[in-house]
Amino acid sequence: MHIVDGALSNPVVIAGAVAAVGGIAMGLRSLPLERIPAAGVLSASFFVASLIHVPIGPSSVHLILNGLAGLVLGWAAFPALFVGLLLQAVFFGFGGLTVLGVNAVNIALPAVLVGLAFRPLVVRGSPLHGAIWGGIGGALAIALTTLAVAVSLMLSGDEFILAAKLVFFSHIPVMVIEGLLSAAAIFLARRVKPELFIDARRPLT
Amino acid sequence: MTYVLTGDSAPLSGFAGMRAKVTTLDPRMRIVMTALYAVVVVSLSNLWVLTSALGLSLSLLALSGLPPRETLKRMAMMDSFIIFMLLLLPFTMPGDAMFSLWGLEASWQGLWRAVEIALTANAVILAVMTLVGTMEPVTMGHALFALKTPERLVHLMMFTIRYIDVLREEYQRLRTSMKLRGFRPGTNWHTYRSYGYLIGMMLVRAIERSERILAAMKCRGFSGRIILLEAFQLRRADLLFAFILGAALATLIWAEVHYAAT
């Protein structure tokens, strides 16, 4: 899901960087210093979760869980996922440097959108009800991310259209798995610690 | 500490002896030069110039004292992610026919575009890993703060760096206990549910941990500010390094313009 340096056209790279700065600023505004330990620890857990490989048939996929991140962190998911991408690029060599903005927008914007749209639904009703909505949100976040990756490739040149379509269709199993996993995670969290999904802006007591 | 970030096997401290040369340079200068390097290399398009850029990255790798084989292996891992996109390009880009495969025309233009992307991506990521990736993650945070990155973003990064290891150990403890109970992953509902519960449990434990952290910080007089202590100094060696790298980049730009004109 990471785009590398050199593939995208300059307007796409610059637009991505500008949008990422805006998103990070929005995220940091909703993050008082008191909440930073919580956001940081959650950001670290999403980083670790992205290292988990889940088997699918003879192969395996690694998780992104941006939908879950959005549901837990809200707008703060933007800087949290950006930090994860930065660390991955610098220490793992995944992705690139100039495309960091585009990659951040592609992964974090769907997270924030899903978080804003689905959090009220996830918190309400029985844990099972919340889990179903959370699962839909988790799958939708991946769908939006692949769509965003496809669009950023297509805007950069017609030669990427086939690659963009392949990115989208090859990720359909990933959407299903992320949806199932997010649903199960939310089911457990709703039963064990419902406060996990409180508004991130509220200071911890 | 953060050995998850810098390698799966050895703790970071074990690396320290090997990383002698580049690590003595000012981290702020390394970050700025890396950003400059990335922008310059991305703007290049001549294949010979890009090849020299990759050569420049390789010489930085030699200079950095990073284990070359592992670093290159990591770079190759990134290539394995993009290889499909690159293989598609000759077939999707119109141009002079190179050969045809199952009725699909491959074009030279597409091939060159694929090579261009591969060279750019590898040159940049190699420079990033050697110049910035050799830093202690915490030093990178301090250097970014010294370069006027918003304070809260740096704090968020520091917490993330600090707890990646802790949480990975927690993940491994949970996995061990699953294994002891006979869990074997496969493509089935049980596996996905168990992984989901695993992640849910990690999040629950993470938020509880963060409450304890905040309580501990408050107990020590946390007043809403965290002080980032690290004094950086720009020495003569830093200026020399920046000058040489800058000159090399200027040469690359000159070569690109020169080739474009001919």
XYZ file of C-alpha atoms in Angstrom, chain B residues 55 65 70 91 104-105 119 131-132 143 148 152-153 158 161 189-190 221 223 232 244 246 252 261:
24
model
C 25.919 5.130 -6.740
C 29.023 1.666 8.651
C 21.113 -6.426 5.669
C 2.616 -3.030 -21.214
C 0.251 -7.483 -25.412
C 2.722 -4.964 -26.704
C 16.346 3.810 -9.525
C 21.611 9.164 6.882
C 18.532 9.208 9.134
C 16.597 16.758 16.026
C 10.899 23.374 14.431
C 3.159 17.773 20.205
C 3.980 15.829 17.073
C 8.659 9.895 21.223
C 9.056 5.039 19.723
C -13.211 -17.834 11.103
C -11.646 -19.019 14.350
C 5.224 16.970 38.631
C 2.791 20.238 34.200
C 23.245 19.899 18.919
C 30.504 17.723 -0.279
C 25.650 19.520 -1.726
C 23.749 15.658 -10.534
C 20.026 19.968 -23.594
